mmCIF file of C-alpha atoms in Angstrom:
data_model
loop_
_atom_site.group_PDB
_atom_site.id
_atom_site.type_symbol
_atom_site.label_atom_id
_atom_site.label_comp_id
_atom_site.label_asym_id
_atom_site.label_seq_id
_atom_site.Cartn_x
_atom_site.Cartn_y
_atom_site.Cartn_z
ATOM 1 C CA UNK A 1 104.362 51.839 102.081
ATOM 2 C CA UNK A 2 106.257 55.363 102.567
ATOM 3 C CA UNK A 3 104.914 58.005 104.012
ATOM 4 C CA UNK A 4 105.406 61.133 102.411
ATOM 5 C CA UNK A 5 104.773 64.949 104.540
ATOM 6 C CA UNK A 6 104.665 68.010 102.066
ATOM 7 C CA UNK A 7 105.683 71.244 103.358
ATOM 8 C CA UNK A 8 104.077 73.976 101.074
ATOM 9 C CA UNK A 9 103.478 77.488 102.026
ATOM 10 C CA UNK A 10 101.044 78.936 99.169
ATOM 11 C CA UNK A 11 98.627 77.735 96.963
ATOM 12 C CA UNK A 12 99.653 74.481 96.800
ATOM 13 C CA UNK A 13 99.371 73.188 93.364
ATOM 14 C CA UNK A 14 102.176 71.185 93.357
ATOM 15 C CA UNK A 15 101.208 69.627 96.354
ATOM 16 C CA UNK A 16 98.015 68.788 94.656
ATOM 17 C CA UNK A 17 99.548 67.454 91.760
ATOM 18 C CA UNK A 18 102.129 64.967 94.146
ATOM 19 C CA UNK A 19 98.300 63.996 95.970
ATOM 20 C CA UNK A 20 96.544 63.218 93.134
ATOM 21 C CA UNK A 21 100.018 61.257 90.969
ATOM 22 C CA UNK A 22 99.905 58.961 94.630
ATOM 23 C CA UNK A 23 96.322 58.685 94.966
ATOM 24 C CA UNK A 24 96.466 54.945 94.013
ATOM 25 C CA UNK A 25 99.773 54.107 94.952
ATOM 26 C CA UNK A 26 99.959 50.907 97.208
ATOM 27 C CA UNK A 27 103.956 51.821 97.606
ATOM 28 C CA UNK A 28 103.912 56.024 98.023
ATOM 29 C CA UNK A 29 101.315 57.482 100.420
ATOM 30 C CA UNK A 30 100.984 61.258 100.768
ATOM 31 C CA UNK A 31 99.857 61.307 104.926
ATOM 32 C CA UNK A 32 99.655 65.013 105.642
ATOM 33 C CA UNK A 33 100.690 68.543 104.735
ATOM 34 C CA UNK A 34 102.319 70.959 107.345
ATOM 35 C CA UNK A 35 101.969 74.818 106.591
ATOM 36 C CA UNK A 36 103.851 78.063 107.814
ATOM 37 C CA UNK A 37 101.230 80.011 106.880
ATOM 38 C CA UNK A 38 97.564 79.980 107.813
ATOM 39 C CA UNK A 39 95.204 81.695 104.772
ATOM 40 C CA UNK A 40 96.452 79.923 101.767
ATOM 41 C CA UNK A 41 94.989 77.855 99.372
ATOM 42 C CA UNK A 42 97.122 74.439 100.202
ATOM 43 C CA UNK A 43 94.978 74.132 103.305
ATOM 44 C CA UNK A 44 91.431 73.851 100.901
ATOM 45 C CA UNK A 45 93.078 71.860 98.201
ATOM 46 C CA UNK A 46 93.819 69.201 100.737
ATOM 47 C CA UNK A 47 91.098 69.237 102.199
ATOM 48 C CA UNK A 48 88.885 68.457 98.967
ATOM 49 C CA UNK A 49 91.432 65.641 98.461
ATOM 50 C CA UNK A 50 90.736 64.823 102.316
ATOM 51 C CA UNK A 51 94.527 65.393 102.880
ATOM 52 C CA UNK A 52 95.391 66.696 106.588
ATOM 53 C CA UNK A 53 96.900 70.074 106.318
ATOM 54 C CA UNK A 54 98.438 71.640 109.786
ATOM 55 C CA UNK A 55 99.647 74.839 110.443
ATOM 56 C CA UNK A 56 102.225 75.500 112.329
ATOM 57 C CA UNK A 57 103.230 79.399 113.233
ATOM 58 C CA UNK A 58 107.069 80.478 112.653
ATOM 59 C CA UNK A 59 108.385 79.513 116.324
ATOM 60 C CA UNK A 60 107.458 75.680 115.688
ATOM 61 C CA UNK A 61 109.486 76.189 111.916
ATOM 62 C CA UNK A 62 112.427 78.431 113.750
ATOM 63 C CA UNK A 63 112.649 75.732 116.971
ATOM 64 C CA UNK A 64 111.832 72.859 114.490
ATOM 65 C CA UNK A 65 111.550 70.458 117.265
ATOM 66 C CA UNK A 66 107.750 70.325 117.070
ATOM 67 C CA UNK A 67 107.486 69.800 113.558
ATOM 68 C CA UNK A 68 110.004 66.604 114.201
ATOM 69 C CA UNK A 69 107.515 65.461 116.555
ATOM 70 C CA UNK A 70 104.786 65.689 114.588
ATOM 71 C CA UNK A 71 106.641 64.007 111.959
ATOM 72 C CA UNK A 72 107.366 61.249 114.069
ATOM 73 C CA UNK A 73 103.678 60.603 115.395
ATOM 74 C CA UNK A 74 102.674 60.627 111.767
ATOM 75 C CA UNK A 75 105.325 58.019 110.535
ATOM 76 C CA UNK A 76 106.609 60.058 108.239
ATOM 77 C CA UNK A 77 109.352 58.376 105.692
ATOM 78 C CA UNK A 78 110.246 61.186 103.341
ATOM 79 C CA UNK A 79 109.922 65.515 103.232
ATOM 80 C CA UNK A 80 108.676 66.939 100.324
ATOM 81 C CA UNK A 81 108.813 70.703 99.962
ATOM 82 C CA UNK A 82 106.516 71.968 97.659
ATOM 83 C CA UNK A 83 106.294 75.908 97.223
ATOM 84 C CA UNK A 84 107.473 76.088 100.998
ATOM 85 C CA UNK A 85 109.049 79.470 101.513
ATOM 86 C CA UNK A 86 111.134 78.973 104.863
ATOM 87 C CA UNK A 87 114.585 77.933 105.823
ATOM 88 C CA UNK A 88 114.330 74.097 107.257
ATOM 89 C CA UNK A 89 116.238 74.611 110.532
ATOM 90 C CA UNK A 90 119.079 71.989 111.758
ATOM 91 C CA UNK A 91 116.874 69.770 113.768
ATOM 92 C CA UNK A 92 114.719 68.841 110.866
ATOM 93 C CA UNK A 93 117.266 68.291 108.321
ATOM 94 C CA UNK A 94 119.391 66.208 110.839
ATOM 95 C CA UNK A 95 116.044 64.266 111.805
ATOM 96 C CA UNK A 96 115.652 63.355 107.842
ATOM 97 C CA UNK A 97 119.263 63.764 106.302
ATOM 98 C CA UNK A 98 118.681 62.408 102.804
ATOM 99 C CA UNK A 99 115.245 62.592 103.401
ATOM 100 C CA UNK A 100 114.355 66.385 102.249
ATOM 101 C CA UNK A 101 113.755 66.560 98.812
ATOM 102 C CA UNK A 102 113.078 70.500 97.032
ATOM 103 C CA UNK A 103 111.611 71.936 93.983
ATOM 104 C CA UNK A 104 113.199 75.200 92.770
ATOM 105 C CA UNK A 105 111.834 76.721 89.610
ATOM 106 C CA UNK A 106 115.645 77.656 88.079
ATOM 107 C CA UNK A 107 118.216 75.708 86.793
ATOM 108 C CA UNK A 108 120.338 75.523 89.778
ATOM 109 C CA UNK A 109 123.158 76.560 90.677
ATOM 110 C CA UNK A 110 121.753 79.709 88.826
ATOM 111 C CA UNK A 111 119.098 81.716 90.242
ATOM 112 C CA UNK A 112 118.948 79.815 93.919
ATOM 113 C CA UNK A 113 119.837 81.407 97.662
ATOM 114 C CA UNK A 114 117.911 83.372 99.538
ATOM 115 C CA UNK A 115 115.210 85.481 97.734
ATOM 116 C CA UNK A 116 115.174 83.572 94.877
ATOM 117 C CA UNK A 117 111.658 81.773 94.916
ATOM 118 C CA UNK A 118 109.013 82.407 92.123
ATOM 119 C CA UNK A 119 108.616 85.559 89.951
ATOM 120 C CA UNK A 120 111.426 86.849 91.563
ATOM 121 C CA UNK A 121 113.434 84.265 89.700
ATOM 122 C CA UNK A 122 111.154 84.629 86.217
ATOM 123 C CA UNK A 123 111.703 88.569 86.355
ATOM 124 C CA UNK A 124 115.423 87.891 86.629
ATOM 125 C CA UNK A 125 115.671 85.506 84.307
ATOM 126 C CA UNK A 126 114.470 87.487 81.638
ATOM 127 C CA UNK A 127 116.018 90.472 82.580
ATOM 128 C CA UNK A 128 119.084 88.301 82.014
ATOM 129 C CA UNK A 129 117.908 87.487 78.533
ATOM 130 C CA UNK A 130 118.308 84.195 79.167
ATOM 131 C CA UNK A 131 117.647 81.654 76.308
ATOM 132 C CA UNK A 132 116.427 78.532 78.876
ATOM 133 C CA UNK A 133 115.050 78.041 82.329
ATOM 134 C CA UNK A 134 113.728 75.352 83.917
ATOM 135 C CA UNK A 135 113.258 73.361 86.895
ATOM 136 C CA UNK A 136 115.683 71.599 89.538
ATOM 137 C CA UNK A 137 115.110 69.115 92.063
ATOM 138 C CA UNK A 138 117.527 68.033 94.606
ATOM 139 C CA UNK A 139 118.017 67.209 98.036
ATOM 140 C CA UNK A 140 118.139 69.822 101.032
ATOM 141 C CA UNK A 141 120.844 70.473 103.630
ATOM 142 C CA UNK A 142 121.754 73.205 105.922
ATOM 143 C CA UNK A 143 121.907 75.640 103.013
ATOM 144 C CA UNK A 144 120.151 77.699 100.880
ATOM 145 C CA UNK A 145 119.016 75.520 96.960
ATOM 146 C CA UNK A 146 123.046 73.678 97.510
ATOM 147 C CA UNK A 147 122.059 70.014 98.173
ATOM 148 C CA UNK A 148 122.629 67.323 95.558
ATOM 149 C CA UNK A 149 120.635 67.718 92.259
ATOM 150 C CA UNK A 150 118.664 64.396 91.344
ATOM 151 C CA UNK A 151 116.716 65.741 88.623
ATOM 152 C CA UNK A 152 116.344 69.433 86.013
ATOM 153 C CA UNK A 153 113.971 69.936 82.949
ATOM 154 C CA UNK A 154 114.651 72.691 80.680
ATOM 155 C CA UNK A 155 112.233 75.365 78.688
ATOM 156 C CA UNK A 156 112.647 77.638 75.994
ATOM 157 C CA UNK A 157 112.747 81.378 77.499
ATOM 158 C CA UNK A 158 110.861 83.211 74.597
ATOM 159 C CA UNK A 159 112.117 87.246 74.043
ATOM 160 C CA UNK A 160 108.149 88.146 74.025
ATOM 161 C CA UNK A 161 107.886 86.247 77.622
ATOM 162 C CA UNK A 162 106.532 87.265 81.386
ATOM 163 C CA UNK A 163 107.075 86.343 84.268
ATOM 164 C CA UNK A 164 103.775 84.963 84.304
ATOM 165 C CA UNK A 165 104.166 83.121 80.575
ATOM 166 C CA UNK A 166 106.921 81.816 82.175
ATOM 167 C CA UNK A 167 105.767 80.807 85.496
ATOM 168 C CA UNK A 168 103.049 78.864 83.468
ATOM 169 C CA UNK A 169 105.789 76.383 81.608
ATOM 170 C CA UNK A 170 107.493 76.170 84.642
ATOM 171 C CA UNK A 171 104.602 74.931 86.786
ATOM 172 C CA UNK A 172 103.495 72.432 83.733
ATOM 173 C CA UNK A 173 107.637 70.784 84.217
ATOM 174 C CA UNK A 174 107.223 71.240 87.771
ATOM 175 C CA UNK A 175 103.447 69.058 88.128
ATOM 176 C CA UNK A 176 104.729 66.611 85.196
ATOM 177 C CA UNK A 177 108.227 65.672 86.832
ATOM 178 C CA UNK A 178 108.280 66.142 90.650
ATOM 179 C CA UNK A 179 105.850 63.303 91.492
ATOM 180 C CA UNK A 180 108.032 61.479 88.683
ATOM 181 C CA UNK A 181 111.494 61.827 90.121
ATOM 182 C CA UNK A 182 109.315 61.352 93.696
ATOM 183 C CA UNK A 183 108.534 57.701 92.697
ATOM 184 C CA UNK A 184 111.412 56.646 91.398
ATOM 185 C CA UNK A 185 113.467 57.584 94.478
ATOM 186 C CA UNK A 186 110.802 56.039 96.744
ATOM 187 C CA UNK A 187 110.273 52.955 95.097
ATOM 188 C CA UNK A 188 113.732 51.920 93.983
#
């Protein structure tokens, strides 16, 4: 059995989606969810699924020592970030090199670094006039949406589109492929 952690920072449907895909898994185990940010809706979602959710304030995320700990006492295997909007300092990423994995709603390389999360990307994108977006997942290291890409899905970007039209195809690839990918590079 793996142990996964999510780290999500807002409302947390992906991390809903990942709960619910492993709910029955007897090989992929969601254990907890760790928060930088105390008043969002991750922390009720989980706990309707009876998912622990912790919060940790910035200091623990900064140091990153803490959250290792934690980590540790909860047997964690495997990171998932799922809508978490903070850098993962060193000691984290060192604790679980090729252990991180990341959602970014883009096709990376484009639209990724810093400031690039949500509707910022979706307004830019179609400011752009681009013609496709999509999602990417990959692995994390010490920068910014660079580590390897495992996995991207593609939409059509339609001229008569919002950021929030958008936003909406982009969660449906997000909740329909990231548990997906997930599995497969758990249970190889």
């Amino acid at each position: 059995m793996k142990n996964i952690a999510i780290f999500a920072s807002g409302e947390g449907s992906n991390a809903e989606a990942i709960v619910r895909y492993f709910t029955d898994s007897d090989k992929v185990r969601v254990k907890c969810v760790l928060t930088n940010r105390q008043n969002v809706g991750v922390h009720s979602r989980m706990e309707n699924l009876g998912i622990q959710s912790l919060y940790f304030p910035k200091e623990a995320w900064t140091d990153g020592n803490q959250i290792v700990e934690i980590l540790k006492q909860e047997n964690i295997d495997f990171i998932v970030l799922a809508g978490f909007l903070a850098k993962i300092e060193l000691p984290i990423i060192q604790a679980y090199s090729n252990r991180i994995l990341n959602i970014h709603p883009s096709l990376l390389p484009r639209y990724g670094g810093k400031g690039m999360w949500g509707h910022h990307i979706h307004k830019a994108v179609i400011a752009n006039r681009e013609t496709e977006s999509g999602i990417t997942i990959h692995f994390i290291d010490e920068n910014i949406d660079s580590g390897s890409i495992l996995f991207q899905a593609k939409c059509e970007v339609s001229p008569d589109d919002t950021p929030d039209t958008l936003a909406t195809r982009i969660h449906a690839l997000e909740h329909k492929h990231y548990p997906q990918v997930i599995e497969q590079l758990l249970t190889k």
